[in-house]
XYZ file of C-alpha atoms in Angstrom:
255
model
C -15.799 -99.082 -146.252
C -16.856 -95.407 -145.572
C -18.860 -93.985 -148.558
C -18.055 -90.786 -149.532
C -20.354 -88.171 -149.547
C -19.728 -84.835 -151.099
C -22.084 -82.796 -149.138
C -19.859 -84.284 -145.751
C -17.889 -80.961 -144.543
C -14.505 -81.624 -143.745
C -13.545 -80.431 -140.448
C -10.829 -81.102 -137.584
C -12.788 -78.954 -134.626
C -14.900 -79.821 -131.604
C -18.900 -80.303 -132.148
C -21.200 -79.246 -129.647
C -24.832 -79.258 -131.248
C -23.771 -80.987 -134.119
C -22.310 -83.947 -135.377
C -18.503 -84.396 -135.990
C -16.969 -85.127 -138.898
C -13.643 -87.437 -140.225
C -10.983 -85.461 -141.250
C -9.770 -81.681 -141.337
C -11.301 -78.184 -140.683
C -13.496 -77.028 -144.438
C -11.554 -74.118 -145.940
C -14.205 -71.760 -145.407
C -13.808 -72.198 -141.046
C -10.127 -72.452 -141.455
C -8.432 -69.456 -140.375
C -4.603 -70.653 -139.718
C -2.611 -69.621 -143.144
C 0.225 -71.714 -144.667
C 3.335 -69.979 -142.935
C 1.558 -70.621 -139.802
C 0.487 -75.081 -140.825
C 4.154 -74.922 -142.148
C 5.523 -73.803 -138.727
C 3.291 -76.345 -136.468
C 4.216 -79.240 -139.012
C 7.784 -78.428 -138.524
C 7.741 -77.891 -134.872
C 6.059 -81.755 -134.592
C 8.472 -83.036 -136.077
C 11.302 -80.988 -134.271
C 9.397 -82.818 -131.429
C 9.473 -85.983 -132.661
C 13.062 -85.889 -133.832
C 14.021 -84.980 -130.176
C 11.910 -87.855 -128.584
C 13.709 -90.147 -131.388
C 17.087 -88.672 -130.541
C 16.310 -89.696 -126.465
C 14.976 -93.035 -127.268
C 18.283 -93.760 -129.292
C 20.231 -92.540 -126.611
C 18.919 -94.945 -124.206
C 19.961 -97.815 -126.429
C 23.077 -96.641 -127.125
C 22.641 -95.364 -130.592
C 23.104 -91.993 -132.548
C 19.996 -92.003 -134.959
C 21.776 -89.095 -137.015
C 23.969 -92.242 -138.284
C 21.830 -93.911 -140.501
C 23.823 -97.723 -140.165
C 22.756 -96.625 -136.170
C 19.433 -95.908 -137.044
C 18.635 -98.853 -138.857
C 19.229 -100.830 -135.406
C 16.961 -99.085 -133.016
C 14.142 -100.668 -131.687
C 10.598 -98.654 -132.119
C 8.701 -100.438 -129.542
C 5.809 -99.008 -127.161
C 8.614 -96.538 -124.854
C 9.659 -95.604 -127.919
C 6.570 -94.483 -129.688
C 5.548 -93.177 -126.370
C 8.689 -90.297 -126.987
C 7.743 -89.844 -130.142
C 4.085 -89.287 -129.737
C 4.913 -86.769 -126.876
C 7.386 -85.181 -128.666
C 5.593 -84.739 -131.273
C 2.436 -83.278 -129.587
C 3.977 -80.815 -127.129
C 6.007 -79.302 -130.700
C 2.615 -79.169 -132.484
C 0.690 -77.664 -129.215
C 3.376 -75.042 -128.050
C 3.546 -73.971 -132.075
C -0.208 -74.004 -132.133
C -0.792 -71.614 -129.652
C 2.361 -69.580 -130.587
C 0.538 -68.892 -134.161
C -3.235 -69.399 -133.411
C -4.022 -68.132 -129.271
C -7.610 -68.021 -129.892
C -7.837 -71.581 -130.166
C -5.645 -72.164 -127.527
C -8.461 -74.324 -125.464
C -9.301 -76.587 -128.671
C -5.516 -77.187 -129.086
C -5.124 -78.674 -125.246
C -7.997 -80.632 -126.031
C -6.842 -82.393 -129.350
C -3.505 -82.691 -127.270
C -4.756 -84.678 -124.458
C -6.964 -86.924 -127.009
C -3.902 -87.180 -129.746
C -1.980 -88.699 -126.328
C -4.571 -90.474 -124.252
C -7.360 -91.890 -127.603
C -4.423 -92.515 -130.464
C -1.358 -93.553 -128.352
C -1.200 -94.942 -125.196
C -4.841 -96.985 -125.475
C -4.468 -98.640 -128.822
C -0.477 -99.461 -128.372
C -1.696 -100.857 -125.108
C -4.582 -102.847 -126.385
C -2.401 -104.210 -129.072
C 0.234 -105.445 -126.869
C -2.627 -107.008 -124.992
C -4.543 -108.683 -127.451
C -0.788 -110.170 -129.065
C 0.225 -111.411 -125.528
C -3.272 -113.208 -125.065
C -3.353 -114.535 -128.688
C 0.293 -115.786 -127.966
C -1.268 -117.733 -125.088
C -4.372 -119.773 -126.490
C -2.631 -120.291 -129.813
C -1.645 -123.991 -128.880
C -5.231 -124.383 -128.456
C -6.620 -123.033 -131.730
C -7.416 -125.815 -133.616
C -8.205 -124.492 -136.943
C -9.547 -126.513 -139.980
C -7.976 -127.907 -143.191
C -8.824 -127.304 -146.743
C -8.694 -128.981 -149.610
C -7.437 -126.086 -151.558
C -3.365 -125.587 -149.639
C -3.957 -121.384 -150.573
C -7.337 -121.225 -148.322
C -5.944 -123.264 -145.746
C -2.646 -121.028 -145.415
C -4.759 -117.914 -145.453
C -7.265 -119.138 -142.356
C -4.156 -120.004 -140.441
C -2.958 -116.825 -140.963
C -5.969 -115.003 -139.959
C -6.016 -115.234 -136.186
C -3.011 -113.360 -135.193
C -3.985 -110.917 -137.569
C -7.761 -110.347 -136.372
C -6.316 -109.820 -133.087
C -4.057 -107.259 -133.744
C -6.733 -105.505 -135.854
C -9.264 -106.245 -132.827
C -6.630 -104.939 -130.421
C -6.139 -102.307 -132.463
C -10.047 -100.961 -133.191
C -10.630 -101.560 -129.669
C -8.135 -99.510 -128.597
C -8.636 -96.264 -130.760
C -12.353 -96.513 -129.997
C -12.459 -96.870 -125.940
C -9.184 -94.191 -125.824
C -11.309 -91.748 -127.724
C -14.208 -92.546 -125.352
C -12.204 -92.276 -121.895
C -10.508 -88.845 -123.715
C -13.399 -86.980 -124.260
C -14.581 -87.336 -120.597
C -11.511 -86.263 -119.433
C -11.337 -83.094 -121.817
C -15.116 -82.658 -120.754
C -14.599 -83.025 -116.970
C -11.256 -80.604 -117.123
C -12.941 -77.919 -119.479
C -16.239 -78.379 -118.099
C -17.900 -79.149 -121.591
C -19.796 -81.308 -123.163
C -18.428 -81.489 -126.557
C -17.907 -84.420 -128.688
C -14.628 -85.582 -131.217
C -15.462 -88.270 -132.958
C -12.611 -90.704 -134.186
C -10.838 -89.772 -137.536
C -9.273 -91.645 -140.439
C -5.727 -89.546 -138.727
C -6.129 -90.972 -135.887
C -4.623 -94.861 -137.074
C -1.504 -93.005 -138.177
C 0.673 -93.913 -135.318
C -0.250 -97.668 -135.910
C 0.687 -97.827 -139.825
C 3.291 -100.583 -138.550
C 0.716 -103.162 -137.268
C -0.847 -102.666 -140.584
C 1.874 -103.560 -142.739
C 3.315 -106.615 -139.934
C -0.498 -108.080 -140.457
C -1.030 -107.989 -144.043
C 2.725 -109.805 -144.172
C 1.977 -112.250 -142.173
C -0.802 -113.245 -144.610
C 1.791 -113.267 -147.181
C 4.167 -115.622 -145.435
C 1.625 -117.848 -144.754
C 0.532 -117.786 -148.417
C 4.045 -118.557 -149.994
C 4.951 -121.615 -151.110
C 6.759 -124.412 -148.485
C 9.892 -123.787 -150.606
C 10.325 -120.524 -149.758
C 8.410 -120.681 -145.794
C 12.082 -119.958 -144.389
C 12.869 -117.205 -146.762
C 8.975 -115.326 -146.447
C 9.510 -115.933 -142.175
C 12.622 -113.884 -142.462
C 11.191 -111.549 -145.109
C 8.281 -110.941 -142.246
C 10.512 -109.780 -139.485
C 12.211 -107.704 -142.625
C 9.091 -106.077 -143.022
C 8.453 -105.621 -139.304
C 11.654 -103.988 -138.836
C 11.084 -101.988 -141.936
C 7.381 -100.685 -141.251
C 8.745 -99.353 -137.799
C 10.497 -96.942 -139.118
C 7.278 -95.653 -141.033
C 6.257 -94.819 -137.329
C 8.604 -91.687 -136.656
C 6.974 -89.822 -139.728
C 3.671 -90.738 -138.950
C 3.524 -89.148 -135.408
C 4.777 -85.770 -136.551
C 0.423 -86.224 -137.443
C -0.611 -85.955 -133.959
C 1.014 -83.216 -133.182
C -0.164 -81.149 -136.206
C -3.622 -82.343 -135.747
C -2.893 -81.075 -132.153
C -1.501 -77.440 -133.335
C -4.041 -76.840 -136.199
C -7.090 -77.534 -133.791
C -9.700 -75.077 -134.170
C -12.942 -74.260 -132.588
């Protein structure tokens, strides 16, 4: 857990002598007004809507139908649109309000993309496929107590995921910033924020369910399986919301 310390500045901007901080730009260095947060935030999510729209077009579904919506499939293509949706509507808004950051706001775009999407989906479709594959082999031990025994079981799958996950964020951020450095010719360093796990809020909510069906009683296993994939289905459509975040975080970046 992350204490909190009051005399922490909150910031969202690029450190280059200094340490970088979780979290948004302090008031004080903020220089973007509402109309102009308003206008990114609704431009990301004119983005995202638009990646949403092309991803339900390629199944075969109008998401402007809600009984349509609810079928569509939010998998790693799909948050893929989203995210860059999302990010180009933040960035072109960005610079349209705020041109004096306009370097800072390629930057953030390249590390929303590169550190918070396409790494951490990727290592968490990794770690899943290898857990699928040694799980015959995990033996894991009994307990006396049936609760502690369900919840061990159920740990695994969700310590990859979280593992897959961590991983992910962490070396995307890493390979991101020497990309930004190399094409800007900087060394500056953005350090991972709490905004960055936003995209994954899914994985989150799949793994602290599958504790749950593991926990429930043997009477209702079938019932808590299916409630699981209802929760699944459910928490991906948390996902569209939560990437209209990178691209704000993208348009509001600030030197």
């Amino acid at each position: 857990m992350i204490a909190f310390n009051p005399s922490v500045k909150i910031n969202n901007n690029y450190n280059k002598s200094k340490s970088v901080e979780f979290g948004h730009r302090s008031s004080e260095n903020d220089f973007l007004s509402n109309k102009q947060k308003m206008t990114i935030l609704g431009a990301s999510t004119v983005g995202m809507v638009a990646g949403l729209a092309l991803s339900g077009r390629a199944q075969g579904l109008n998401i402007f139908r809600w009984k349509q919506f609810k079928k569509m499939k939010i998998e790693c293509f799909e948050i893929l649109s989203l995210a860059v949706g999302s990010i180009v509507g933040g960035l072109l808004a960005g610079i349209a309000v705020d041109k004096t950051n306009k370097k800072d706001k390629l930057r953030e775009s390249l590390q929303q993309l590169v550190g918070n999407i396409i790494f951490p989906v990727s290592f968490v479709a990794g770690a899943n496929y290898l857990y699928d594959k040694v799980e015959p082999m995990v033996k894991l031990p009994k307990f006396e107590s049936k609760r502690l025994t369900a919840f061990v079981h159920s740990l695994p799958p969700v310590v990859a995921m979280a593992a897959g996950l961590g991983v992910g964020i962490l070396v995307g951020n890493k390979f991101a910033n020497s990309i930004n450095n190399k094409i800007f010719k900087e060394k500056d360093n953005r350090e991972i924020k709490i905004t960055d796990f936003a995209a994954h809020v899914d994985d989150t909510l799949l793994g602290a369910s599958l504790v749950a069906q593991n926990l429930a009683p043997a009477s209702t296993a079938a019932h808590a399986s299916s409630g699981v994939s209802a929760i699944g289905a459910a928490a991906s459509k948390l996902i569209p919301p939560a990437l209209v975040i990178p691209g704000y975080m993208t348009g509001t970046a600030q030197d």
